[in-house]
Short mmCIF file of C-alpha atoms in Angstrom, two decimals:
data_model
loop_
_atom_site.label_atom_id
_atom_site.label_comp_id
_atom_site.label_asym_id
_atom_site.label_seq_id
_atom_site.Cartn_x
_atom_site.Cartn_y
_atom_site.Cartn_z
CA UNK A 127 31.76 -22.24 132.70
CA UNK A 128 35.18 -21.15 133.87
CA UNK A 129 36.85 -18.87 131.35
CA UNK A 130 40.56 -18.51 131.80
CA UNK A 131 42.35 -15.87 129.81
CA UNK A 132 46.10 -15.95 129.27
CA UNK A 133 47.83 -13.07 130.98
CA UNK A 134 49.12 -10.47 128.53
CA UNK A 135 52.00 -9.38 130.71
CA UNK A 136 54.13 -11.39 133.12
CA UNK A 137 52.82 -11.10 136.63
CA UNK A 138 56.22 -9.79 137.74
CA UNK A 139 55.54 -6.56 135.86
CA UNK A 140 52.20 -5.91 137.48
CA UNK A 141 52.26 -3.36 140.25
CA UNK A 142 51.06 -5.09 143.40
CA UNK A 143 47.51 -4.06 144.22
CA UNK A 144 48.44 -2.76 147.65
CA UNK A 145 51.01 -0.42 146.10
CA UNK A 146 48.78 1.13 143.52
CA UNK A 147 45.98 1.39 145.98
CA UNK A 148 48.29 3.30 148.29
CA UNK A 149 49.29 5.58 145.46
CA UNK A 150 45.66 6.26 144.65
CA UNK A 151 44.96 6.84 148.28
CA UNK A 152 47.77 9.36 148.38
CA UNK A 153 46.51 11.14 145.28
CA UNK A 154 42.92 11.22 146.48
CA UNK A 155 44.14 12.30 149.91
CA UNK A 156 46.02 15.18 148.34
CA UNK A 157 42.92 16.07 146.33
CA UNK A 158 40.78 16.09 149.44
CA UNK A 159 43.29 18.29 151.21
CA UNK A 160 43.43 20.75 148.32
CA UNK A 161 39.69 20.78 147.96
CA UNK A 162 39.22 21.29 151.67
CA UNK A 163 41.53 24.28 151.52
CA UNK A 164 39.72 25.71 148.53
CA UNK A 165 36.30 25.41 150.07
CA UNK A 166 36.97 26.08 153.70
CA UNK A 167 36.78 22.33 154.41
CA UNK A 168 33.00 22.33 154.17
CA UNK A 169 32.76 19.98 151.25
CA UNK A 170 35.05 17.01 150.97
CA UNK A 171 36.21 15.53 147.68
CA UNK A 172 34.03 12.52 148.09
CA UNK A 173 34.82 9.86 145.55
CA UNK A 174 37.88 7.86 146.44
CA UNK A 175 38.56 5.09 144.01
CA UNK A 176 38.99 1.98 146.05
CA UNK A 177 39.00 -1.54 144.71
CA UNK A 178 40.05 -4.13 147.26
CA UNK A 179 41.88 -7.33 146.50
CA UNK A 180 39.55 -10.31 146.68
CA UNK A 181 39.64 -14.02 146.07
CA UNK A 182 38.69 -15.29 142.63
CA UNK A 183 35.60 -17.51 142.43
CA UNK A 184 34.77 -19.91 139.63
CA UNK A 185 31.23 -19.71 138.43
CA UNK A 186 28.76 -21.13 135.95
CA UNK A 187 26.60 -18.85 133.84
CA UNK A 188 22.91 -18.42 134.46
CA UNK A 189 19.96 -17.95 132.14
CA UNK A 190 18.58 -15.42 134.64
CA UNK A 191 21.33 -12.96 133.70
CA UNK A 192 20.57 -9.80 131.78
CA UNK A 193 22.81 -8.82 128.88
CA UNK A 194 22.68 -5.12 129.74
CA UNK A 195 25.90 -3.17 130.09
CA UNK A 196 27.59 -3.83 133.42
CA UNK A 197 28.07 -0.99 135.89
CA UNK A 198 31.84 -0.60 136.41
CA UNK A 199 33.27 -2.27 139.51
CA UNK A 200 34.69 1.09 140.55
CA UNK A 201 31.15 2.51 140.86
CA UNK A 202 29.63 -0.55 142.52
CA UNK A 203 32.37 -0.60 145.12
CA UNK A 204 32.49 3.14 145.82
CA UNK A 205 28.83 4.15 145.83
CA UNK A 206 27.29 2.18 148.65
CA UNK A 207 24.33 2.50 150.93
CA UNK A 208 25.75 0.60 153.87
CA UNK A 209 24.66 2.55 156.94
CA UNK A 210 26.61 0.25 159.27
CA UNK A 211 29.66 2.13 158.05
CA UNK A 212 28.33 5.53 156.99
CA UNK A 213 25.24 7.30 155.74
CA UNK A 214 27.48 8.88 153.10
CA UNK A 215 27.54 6.65 150.04
CA UNK A 216 31.23 7.31 149.45
CA UNK A 217 32.07 6.42 153.06
CA UNK A 218 31.89 2.61 153.24
CA UNK A 219 34.66 1.97 150.68
CA UNK A 220 37.24 3.34 153.11
CA UNK A 221 35.50 2.71 156.41
CA UNK A 222 34.93 -1.00 155.67
CA UNK A 223 38.62 -1.61 154.98
CA UNK A 224 39.31 -3.18 158.37
CA UNK A 225 36.07 -5.08 158.68
CA UNK A 226 36.91 -8.73 159.47
CA UNK A 227 34.99 -11.22 157.35
CA UNK A 228 36.97 -14.26 158.39
CA UNK A 229 36.23 -16.35 160.35
CA UNK A 230 32.51 -16.04 159.64
CA UNK A 231 29.59 -18.12 160.80
CA UNK A 232 25.97 -18.09 159.75
CA UNK A 233 23.42 -19.51 162.16
CA UNK A 234 20.41 -21.13 160.51
CA UNK A 235 17.67 -21.65 163.03
CA UNK A 236 13.95 -21.51 163.79
CA UNK A 237 11.31 -23.73 162.24
CA UNK A 238 13.65 -26.11 160.45
CA UNK A 239 14.47 -29.79 160.85
CA UNK A 240 18.22 -29.21 160.49
CA UNK A 241 19.29 -26.27 162.64
CA UNK A 242 22.89 -25.60 161.97
CA UNK A 243 25.63 -23.01 162.25
CA UNK A 244 27.61 -22.93 159.03
CA UNK A 245 31.16 -21.85 158.52
CA UNK A 246 31.32 -19.58 155.52
CA UNK A 247 33.45 -22.07 153.53
CA UNK A 248 30.98 -24.83 154.17
CA UNK A 249 28.05 -22.60 153.22
CA UNK A 250 29.70 -21.61 149.95
CA UNK A 251 30.11 -25.26 149.00
CA UNK A 252 26.43 -26.14 149.37
CA UNK A 253 25.80 -25.55 145.68
CA UNK A 254 27.71 -24.52 142.59
CA UNK A 255 28.30 -20.80 142.36
CA UNK A 256 26.59 -19.01 139.50
CA UNK A 257 27.21 -15.66 137.95
CA UNK A 258 23.91 -13.76 137.97
CA UNK A 259 23.86 -10.41 136.21
CA UNK A 260 20.97 -8.56 137.80
CA UNK A 261 19.56 -5.07 137.66
CA UNK A 262 19.66 -3.40 141.07
CA UNK A 263 17.17 -0.59 141.73
CA UNK A 264 17.73 1.58 144.78
CA UNK A 265 14.70 3.08 146.50
CA UNK A 266 16.41 6.47 146.06
CA UNK A 267 15.92 6.36 142.30
CA UNK A 268 19.19 5.07 140.85
CA UNK A 269 20.11 1.69 139.46
CA UNK A 270 23.05 -0.50 138.50
CA UNK A 271 23.71 -3.74 136.61
CA UNK A 272 25.77 -6.05 138.80
CA UNK A 273 27.35 -9.44 138.06
CA UNK A 274 26.74 -11.16 141.38
CA UNK A 275 28.16 -14.55 142.34
CA UNK A 276 26.11 -16.91 144.46
CA UNK A 277 23.50 -19.62 144.41
CA UNK A 278 19.74 -19.61 144.93
CA UNK A 279 18.79 -19.27 148.59
CA UNK A 280 16.41 -22.18 147.95
CA UNK A 281 19.42 -24.54 147.88
CA UNK A 282 20.16 -23.69 151.51
CA UNK A 283 16.48 -23.84 152.43
CA UNK A 284 16.24 -27.34 150.93
CA UNK A 285 19.20 -28.40 153.05
CA UNK A 286 17.75 -27.28 156.37
CA UNK A 287 14.21 -28.54 155.67
CA UNK A 288 11.77 -25.96 157.02
CA UNK A 289 8.79 -27.30 158.94
CA UNK A 290 5.20 -26.36 158.17
CA UNK A 291 5.49 -23.58 160.76
CA UNK A 292 8.00 -21.67 158.62
CA UNK A 293 6.10 -18.93 156.81
CA UNK A 294 8.79 -16.26 156.62
CA UNK A 295 12.56 -16.04 156.65
CA UNK A 296 14.12 -13.42 158.93
CA UNK A 297 17.70 -12.32 158.28
CA UNK A 298 20.03 -10.53 160.69
CA UNK A 299 23.23 -8.66 159.86
CA UNK A 300 26.32 -8.66 162.01
CA UNK A 301 26.41 -6.22 164.93
CA UNK A 302 29.99 -5.10 165.47
CA UNK A 303 30.19 -1.40 166.35
CA UNK A 304 33.93 -1.67 166.98
CA UNK A 305 34.43 -2.29 163.26
CA UNK A 306 31.30 -0.62 161.94
CA UNK A 307 31.36 3.06 162.92
CA UNK A 308 27.83 3.68 161.63
CA UNK A 309 26.47 1.32 164.28
CA UNK A 310 27.68 3.71 166.99
CA UNK A 311 24.90 6.10 166.04
CA UNK A 312 21.24 5.18 166.07
CA UNK A 313 20.27 6.07 162.49
CA UNK A 314 18.73 2.60 162.31
CA UNK A 315 17.84 0.06 164.98
CA UNK A 316 20.92 -2.19 164.91
CA UNK A 317 21.51 -4.90 163.97
CA UNK A 318 19.95 -4.54 160.52
CA UNK A 319 17.18 -7.01 159.92
CA UNK A 320 15.29 -8.02 156.80
CA UNK A 321 12.78 -10.63 155.80
CA UNK A 322 11.11 -12.47 152.96
CA UNK A 323 7.96 -14.48 152.68
CA UNK A 324 8.74 -18.19 152.24
CA UNK A 325 7.72 -18.26 148.57
CA UNK A 326 9.84 -15.17 147.89
CA UNK A 327 12.80 -16.78 149.60
CA UNK A 328 12.30 -19.94 147.52
CA UNK A 329 12.02 -18.06 144.22
CA UNK A 330 14.93 -19.04 141.95
CA UNK A 331 15.90 -15.37 141.53
CA UNK A 332 16.62 -14.89 145.23
CA UNK A 333 20.37 -15.22 145.49
CA UNK A 334 22.53 -16.07 148.47
CA UNK A 335 25.45 -13.97 147.33
CA UNK A 336 29.16 -14.33 148.07
CA UNK A 337 30.77 -12.34 145.32
CA UNK A 338 30.61 -10.05 142.33
CA UNK A 339 32.69 -9.55 139.24
CA UNK A 340 34.04 -13.09 139.69
CA UNK A 341 35.57 -12.39 143.09
CA UNK A 342 34.48 -12.50 146.71
CA UNK A 343 32.43 -9.48 147.75
CA UNK A 344 34.26 -6.27 148.64
CA UNK A 345 33.60 -5.47 152.31
CA UNK A 346 31.58 -2.39 151.41
CA UNK A 347 29.19 -4.44 149.25
CA UNK A 348 28.08 -6.73 152.05
CA UNK A 349 30.91 -9.24 152.53
CA UNK A 350 31.14 -12.06 153.13
CA UNK A 351 27.56 -13.13 152.43
CA UNK A 352 24.42 -11.20 151.55
CA UNK A 353 21.05 -11.59 149.92
CA UNK A 354 20.13 -10.21 146.52
CA UNK A 355 16.43 -9.92 145.63
CA UNK A 356 16.48 -8.22 142.23
CA UNK A 357 12.77 -7.41 141.96
CA UNK A 358 12.80 -5.51 145.26
CA UNK A 359 14.44 -2.23 146.22
CA UNK A 360 18.10 -2.60 147.11
CA UNK A 361 17.69 -2.23 150.87
CA UNK A 362 15.87 -5.60 150.97
CA UNK A 363 19.21 -7.18 150.04
CA UNK A 364 20.57 -7.53 153.57
CA UNK A 365 24.37 -7.55 153.90
CA UNK A 366 26.93 -9.36 156.09
CA UNK A 367 24.43 -11.96 157.31
CA UNK A 368 25.01 -13.85 160.57
CA UNK A 369 21.57 -15.34 161.18
CA UNK A 370 18.80 -16.83 159.08
CA UNK A 371 15.71 -17.60 161.12
CA UNK A 372 12.60 -19.42 159.84
CA UNK A 373 9.58 -17.92 161.56
CA UNK A 374 5.79 -18.07 161.54
CA UNK A 375 5.05 -14.34 161.40
CA UNK A 376 6.13 -11.41 159.26
CA UNK A 377 9.46 -10.33 160.75
CA UNK A 378 10.30 -6.73 161.64
CA UNK A 379 12.63 -5.13 159.13
CA UNK A 380 15.10 -2.31 159.77
CA UNK A 381 13.79 0.31 157.35
CA UNK A 382 10.18 -0.49 158.08
CA UNK A 383 10.84 0.12 161.77
CA UNK A 384 12.59 3.39 160.95
CA UNK A 385 9.83 4.79 158.72
CA UNK A 386 6.82 2.47 158.40
CA UNK A 387 4.91 4.76 156.05
CA UNK A 388 7.85 4.95 153.64
CA UNK A 389 9.35 1.45 153.54
CA UNK A 390 7.00 -1.50 153.51
CA UNK A 391 7.80 -5.14 154.18
CA UNK A 392 7.43 -6.08 150.51
CA UNK A 393 9.17 -3.10 148.88
CA UNK A 394 8.78 -4.51 145.40
CA UNK A 395 10.08 -2.22 142.69
CA UNK A 396 6.94 -0.55 141.42
CA UNK A 397 6.82 2.52 139.17
CA UNK A 398 3.14 3.03 140.02
CA UNK A 399 3.54 3.25 143.77
CA UNK A 400 5.48 6.36 144.74
CA UNK A 401 7.63 6.74 147.78
CA UNK A 402 5.64 9.21 149.93
CA UNK A 403 8.24 11.86 149.23
CA UNK A 404 9.35 11.14 145.66
CA UNK A 405 8.25 9.46 142.47
CA UNK A 406 9.41 5.93 141.64
CA UNK A 407 8.42 6.19 137.97
CA UNK A 408 11.93 6.79 136.69
CA UNK A 409 15.48 6.01 137.68
CA UNK A 410 18.99 7.05 136.79
CA UNK A 411 21.16 4.15 135.72
CA UNK A 412 24.62 4.88 137.09
CA UNK A 413 26.77 6.01 134.18
CA UNK A 414 23.87 7.31 132.11
CA UNK A 415 22.77 10.91 131.60
CA UNK A 416 19.11 10.44 130.69
CA UNK A 417 16.73 8.82 133.12
CA UNK A 418 15.02 5.51 132.38
CA UNK A 419 11.51 4.41 133.06
CA UNK A 420 11.41 2.08 136.03
CA UNK A 421 10.04 -1.37 135.19
CA UNK A 422 7.40 -3.21 137.22
CA UNK A 423 9.19 -5.66 139.53
CA UNK A 424 12.38 -4.17 138.10
CA UNK A 425 11.71 -6.12 134.91
CA UNK A 426 11.42 -9.51 136.66
CA UNK A 427 7.62 -9.70 136.41
CA UNK A 428 7.69 -12.96 134.43
CA UNK A 429 9.39 -14.69 137.32
CA UNK A 430 7.69 -13.06 140.29
CA UNK A 431 4.39 -11.36 139.41
CA UNK A 432 2.47 -14.55 140.26
CA UNK A 433 3.71 -14.35 143.85
CA UNK A 434 1.53 -11.29 144.34
CA UNK A 435 -1.56 -12.07 142.32
CA UNK A 436 -4.65 -10.75 144.08
CA UNK A 437 -2.61 -8.53 146.40
CA UNK A 438 -3.18 -4.78 146.48
CA UNK A 439 0.37 -3.60 145.89
CA UNK A 440 -0.52 -0.05 146.93
CA UNK A 441 -1.49 -1.38 150.33
CA UNK A 442 1.29 -3.96 150.59
CA UNK A 443 4.01 -1.66 149.30
CA UNK B 74 38.02 50.70 157.32
CA UNK B 75 40.28 51.82 154.45
CA UNK B 76 38.72 51.58 151.02
CA UNK B 77 41.63 49.56 149.70
CA UNK B 78 41.19 46.94 152.37
CA UNK B 79 37.49 46.59 151.55
CA UNK B 80 38.22 46.12 147.85
CA UNK B 81 40.85 43.50 148.59
CA UNK B 82 38.48 41.70 150.92
CA UNK B 83 35.69 41.84 148.37
CA UNK B 84 37.91 40.20 145.75
CA UNK B 85 38.76 37.51 148.29
CA UNK B 86 35.13 36.88 149.23
CA UNK B 87 34.24 36.76 145.54
CA UNK B 88 36.85 34.08 144.92
CA UNK B 89 35.75 32.12 147.98
CA UNK B 90 32.11 32.23 146.90
CA UNK B 91 33.09 30.95 143.47
CA UNK B 92 35.27 28.13 144.78
CA UNK B 93 32.49 25.54 145.27
CA UNK B 94 31.32 25.85 141.68
CA UNK B 95 34.92 25.92 140.46
CA UNK B 96 35.56 22.73 142.37
CA UNK B 97 32.50 21.13 140.77
CA UNK B 98 33.72 22.08 137.32
CA UNK B 99 37.19 20.77 138.10
CA UNK B 100 35.80 17.49 139.41
CA UNK B 101 33.47 17.13 136.44
CA UNK B 102 36.33 17.54 133.99
CA UNK B 103 38.57 15.14 135.93
CA UNK B 104 36.04 12.36 136.42
CA UNK B 105 36.01 13.02 140.16
CA UNK B 106 32.28 13.46 140.68
CA UNK B 107 31.82 9.81 141.59
CA UNK B 108 29.28 7.25 140.45
CA UNK B 109 26.33 9.62 140.34
CA UNK B 110 27.66 12.99 139.15
CA UNK B 111 24.29 14.64 138.66
CA UNK B 112 23.21 13.85 142.19
CA UNK B 113 26.57 15.17 143.41
CA UNK B 114 26.03 18.46 141.57
CA UNK B 115 22.48 18.73 142.92
CA UNK B 116 23.59 18.18 146.50
CA UNK B 117 26.58 20.46 146.33
CA UNK B 118 24.74 23.41 144.79
CA UNK B 119 21.87 22.93 147.25
CA UNK B 120 24.15 22.86 150.28
CA UNK B 121 25.96 25.98 149.16
CA UNK B 122 22.72 27.85 148.58
CA UNK B 123 21.82 27.20 152.20
CA UNK B 124 25.29 27.91 153.59
CA UNK B 125 25.41 31.26 151.78
CA UNK B 126 21.86 32.17 152.80
CA UNK B 127 22.78 31.56 156.43
CA UNK B 128 25.99 33.57 156.06
CA UNK B 129 23.97 36.43 154.55
CA UNK B 130 21.61 36.32 157.50
CA UNK B 131 24.52 36.25 159.92
CA UNK B 132 26.02 39.51 158.66
CA UNK B 133 23.62 41.92 160.40
CA UNK B 134 23.85 40.24 163.82
CA UNK B 135 27.64 40.03 163.51
CA UNK B 136 27.76 43.70 162.67
CA UNK B 137 25.61 44.64 165.61
CA UNK B 138 27.51 42.43 168.03
CA UNK B 139 30.97 43.44 166.87
CA UNK B 140 30.36 47.03 165.87
CA UNK B 141 32.17 46.37 162.58
CA UNK B 142 29.87 48.39 160.35
CA UNK B 143 31.77 47.65 157.13
CA UNK B 144 30.55 44.04 157.32
CA UNK B 145 27.25 45.23 155.85
CA UNK B 146 29.01 45.98 152.58
CA UNK B 147 29.38 42.23 151.97
CA UNK B 148 25.77 41.32 152.53
CA UNK B 149 24.54 41.94 149.00
CA UNK B 150 27.41 40.03 147.44
CA UNK B 151 26.97 36.94 149.58
CA UNK B 152 23.19 37.10 149.15
CA UNK B 153 23.55 37.25 145.38
CA UNK B 154 25.87 34.26 145.47
CA UNK B 155 23.26 32.37 147.47
CA UNK B 156 20.83 33.14 144.67
CA UNK B 157 23.43 32.11 142.09
CA UNK B 158 23.81 28.67 143.71
CA UNK B 159 20.04 28.48 144.13
CA UNK B 160 19.68 29.00 140.38
CA UNK B 161 22.28 26.34 139.60
CA UNK B 162 20.48 24.00 141.99
CA UNK B 163 17.08 24.67 140.43
CA UNK B 164 18.62 24.25 136.99
CA UNK B 165 20.09 20.82 137.80
CA UNK B 166 16.63 19.75 138.90
CA UNK B 167 14.77 21.19 135.90
CA UNK B 168 17.30 19.89 133.42
CA UNK B 169 18.99 16.74 134.70
CA UNK B 170 16.15 15.39 136.77
CA UNK B 171 13.08 16.42 134.79
CA UNK B 172 14.58 17.27 131.38
CA UNK B 173 12.28 20.31 131.22
CA UNK B 174 9.16 18.15 131.19
CA UNK B 175 6.77 20.91 132.29
CA UNK B 176 3.96 18.50 133.09
CA UNK B 177 6.19 16.43 135.38
CA UNK B 178 7.64 19.54 137.02
CA UNK B 179 4.25 21.04 137.83
CA UNK B 180 3.10 17.70 139.20
CA UNK B 181 6.23 17.42 141.32
CA UNK B 182 5.99 20.94 142.74
CA UNK B 183 2.36 20.30 143.57
CA UNK B 184 2.67 16.75 144.92
CA UNK B 185 6.02 16.58 146.69
CA UNK B 186 6.20 18.76 149.77
CA UNK B 187 9.99 18.96 149.72
CA UNK B 188 9.96 20.16 146.11
CA UNK B 189 7.22 22.66 147.00
CA UNK B 190 9.36 23.99 149.83
CA UNK B 191 12.49 24.21 147.68
CA UNK B 192 10.65 25.93 144.87
CA UNK B 193 9.12 28.38 147.35
CA UNK B 194 12.56 29.18 148.71
CA UNK B 195 13.80 30.03 145.23
CA UNK B 196 10.72 32.10 144.38
CA UNK B 197 11.18 34.17 147.53
CA UNK B 198 14.85 34.77 146.73
CA UNK B 199 14.35 35.85 143.14
CA UNK B 200 12.71 39.28 143.76
CA UNK B 201 15.48 40.12 146.22
CA UNK B 202 18.14 39.41 143.62
CA UNK B 203 16.33 41.53 141.05
CA UNK B 204 16.01 44.49 143.44
CA UNK B 205 19.51 44.29 144.82
CA UNK B 206 20.85 47.43 143.16
CA UNK B 207 21.15 50.85 144.73
CA UNK B 208 18.80 52.15 142.02
CA UNK B 209 16.13 49.73 143.21
CA UNK B 210 16.45 50.98 146.75
CA UNK B 211 15.93 54.54 145.50
CA UNK B 212 13.01 53.55 143.30
CA UNK B 213 11.22 51.54 146.01
CA UNK B 214 12.15 53.76 148.87
CA UNK B 215 14.18 52.49 151.78
CA UNK B 216 11.27 51.34 153.91
CA UNK B 217 9.49 49.41 151.17
CA UNK B 218 12.75 47.93 149.96
CA UNK B 219 13.54 46.75 153.45
CA UNK B 220 10.11 45.20 153.87
CA UNK B 221 10.45 43.39 150.56
CA UNK B 222 13.84 42.06 151.56
CA UNK B 223 12.44 40.52 154.71
CA UNK B 224 11.37 37.75 152.30
CA UNK B 225 14.82 36.31 152.91
CA UNK B 226 13.57 34.98 156.25
CA UNK B 227 10.83 33.03 154.48
CA UNK B 228 13.27 31.84 151.87
CA UNK B 229 15.76 30.54 154.43
CA UNK B 230 13.04 28.81 156.43
CA UNK B 231 11.62 27.18 153.26
CA UNK B 232 15.15 26.19 152.23
CA UNK B 233 15.93 24.44 155.51
CA UNK B 234 12.52 22.73 155.48
CA UNK B 235 13.27 21.58 151.91
CA UNK B 236 16.53 20.00 153.11
CA UNK B 237 14.90 18.50 156.21
CA UNK B 238 12.12 16.84 154.21
CA UNK B 239 14.32 15.27 151.56
CA UNK B 240 16.81 13.57 153.87
CA UNK B 241 16.23 9.82 154.09
CA UNK B 242 17.38 9.15 157.59
CA UNK B 243 20.28 11.02 159.13
CA UNK B 244 18.93 14.46 160.07
CA UNK B 245 22.15 15.81 161.58
CA UNK B 246 22.91 18.33 158.84
CA UNK B 247 19.40 19.78 158.49
CA UNK B 248 19.21 19.94 162.29
CA UNK B 249 22.42 21.95 162.48
CA UNK B 250 21.17 24.30 159.77
CA UNK B 251 17.79 24.71 161.46
CA UNK B 252 19.59 25.47 164.74
CA UNK B 253 21.74 28.16 163.17
CA UNK B 254 18.76 29.67 161.38
CA UNK B 255 16.71 29.68 164.59
CA UNK B 256 19.52 31.47 166.42
CA UNK B 257 19.82 34.08 163.67
CA UNK B 258 16.08 34.74 163.67
CA UNK B 259 15.90 34.76 167.47
CA UNK B 260 18.63 37.39 167.56
CA UNK B 261 16.48 39.65 165.39
CA UNK B 262 13.42 39.21 167.57
CA UNK B 263 15.32 39.90 170.75
CA UNK B 264 17.05 42.87 169.13
CA UNK B 265 13.71 44.26 167.98
CA UNK B 266 12.11 43.98 171.40
CA UNK B 267 15.15 45.48 173.07
CA UNK B 268 15.24 48.46 170.72
CA UNK B 269 11.49 49.09 170.82
CA UNK B 270 11.25 49.96 174.49
CA UNK B 271 14.20 51.89 175.74
CA UNK B 272 15.37 50.99 179.21
CA UNK B 273 12.88 52.57 181.62
CA UNK B 274 14.25 55.48 183.54
CA UNK B 275 14.91 54.63 187.10
CA UNK B 276 12.32 56.11 189.34
CA UNK B 277 13.24 56.94 192.79
CA UNK B 278 11.77 54.36 195.04
CA UNK B 279 9.86 55.95 197.83
CA UNK B 280 11.13 54.94 201.15
CA UNK B 281 8.63 54.90 203.79
#
């Protein structure tokens, strides 16, 4: 359902976004400078408040949405784990500013009847865009509630018709060190890769995501197209995808390669299986003071628990 | 060094040592701590504990290398500020992360090596803070006091290990800190060896 609200003030009176962004940039720049002076430049004033201009998307509502309080856009677009730009969560908002998301192609290949390289526009038109309000649980112990925009990955999978050899889906992010400064260091093995088992990829919750808050994705949140798998830790939601490959074996994934004993292929949200170095029993919802108990499968057990029946989730973490 | 200069410098160092926590308070009251303020406070207080510990450990070598003996008069102050930030850091953990749930805290200290290391670092710092007065030195006697205060080496090592073990991926900062700490400790070892055996007197070499 497309909800249009009459504008309260004529558009001529609205400060253009670029102007007020510049003003904010100036203010936050001045703050950083002052803070650097005060502290001998050791600690930077980290949070800059950046919200980029994006294209509006019309969406239909989804019964998979939660009615929990949304995390403000300001937080979702300024607190990002996007190591392609920076290992500092406040880094990507600024560093992703000049990342070019157009033109954009996504190659769909491997064990499918219809191999095809999609233009982003074409990909977005494969199915009607839905707004899906999902909980997002980071492996570091914080969480958000995010109104994503996208359609189930299964719609794309149906289009390309996987053969019987397709057991897993392997995703690859863009590799563009000229625009992604984080890729110039080897914190992870670039390009970022992720994967899902076929039944996970086909689950109606798994979202091929193009936007949030009713607009196209901000660059720092994985523009122009990413995956969202709400019952898994956030890092499974690979960003800025250029390749989707249907394969017969469990694909290598970036974090698993980096620290195999800490980040498993499945990485389902599970309060009973601790990260080797910290507990996963609780989480801090961004914007809240008290910590919450983490829910099994991030609260999506009804939809996904059956995928793992009979599996030892301590072994397949 | 004139007394007045030292006092002025002490006031300045005091203000500098307080600036990180002042900045945190300012940011907290101006909604500038970002999306996850409690994590920001935890990281900032933790970093400053380590920075100040390393600065404290750098004072003796700097004094020896430069001959500026008055530097030693700042060691206690900086060390106490390290402890101050260490306490703030521990407090953010006990309060905002564990909400004083003793059972959870004990489990954490026991089970999570990086928490064990951090807690050890604080425990080793605490007795030094409590015996930092001139009266304590008199009561303990200079030698015993000095031996007790060697705990700072253990504290700094545990602190850097704590930082190293909690980082998810990018180890640059803990590596830099470990490097600085290693250099500061190596200086002491070399200095000790050098001062233990005085340069051997030159013997006349028999010429045949």
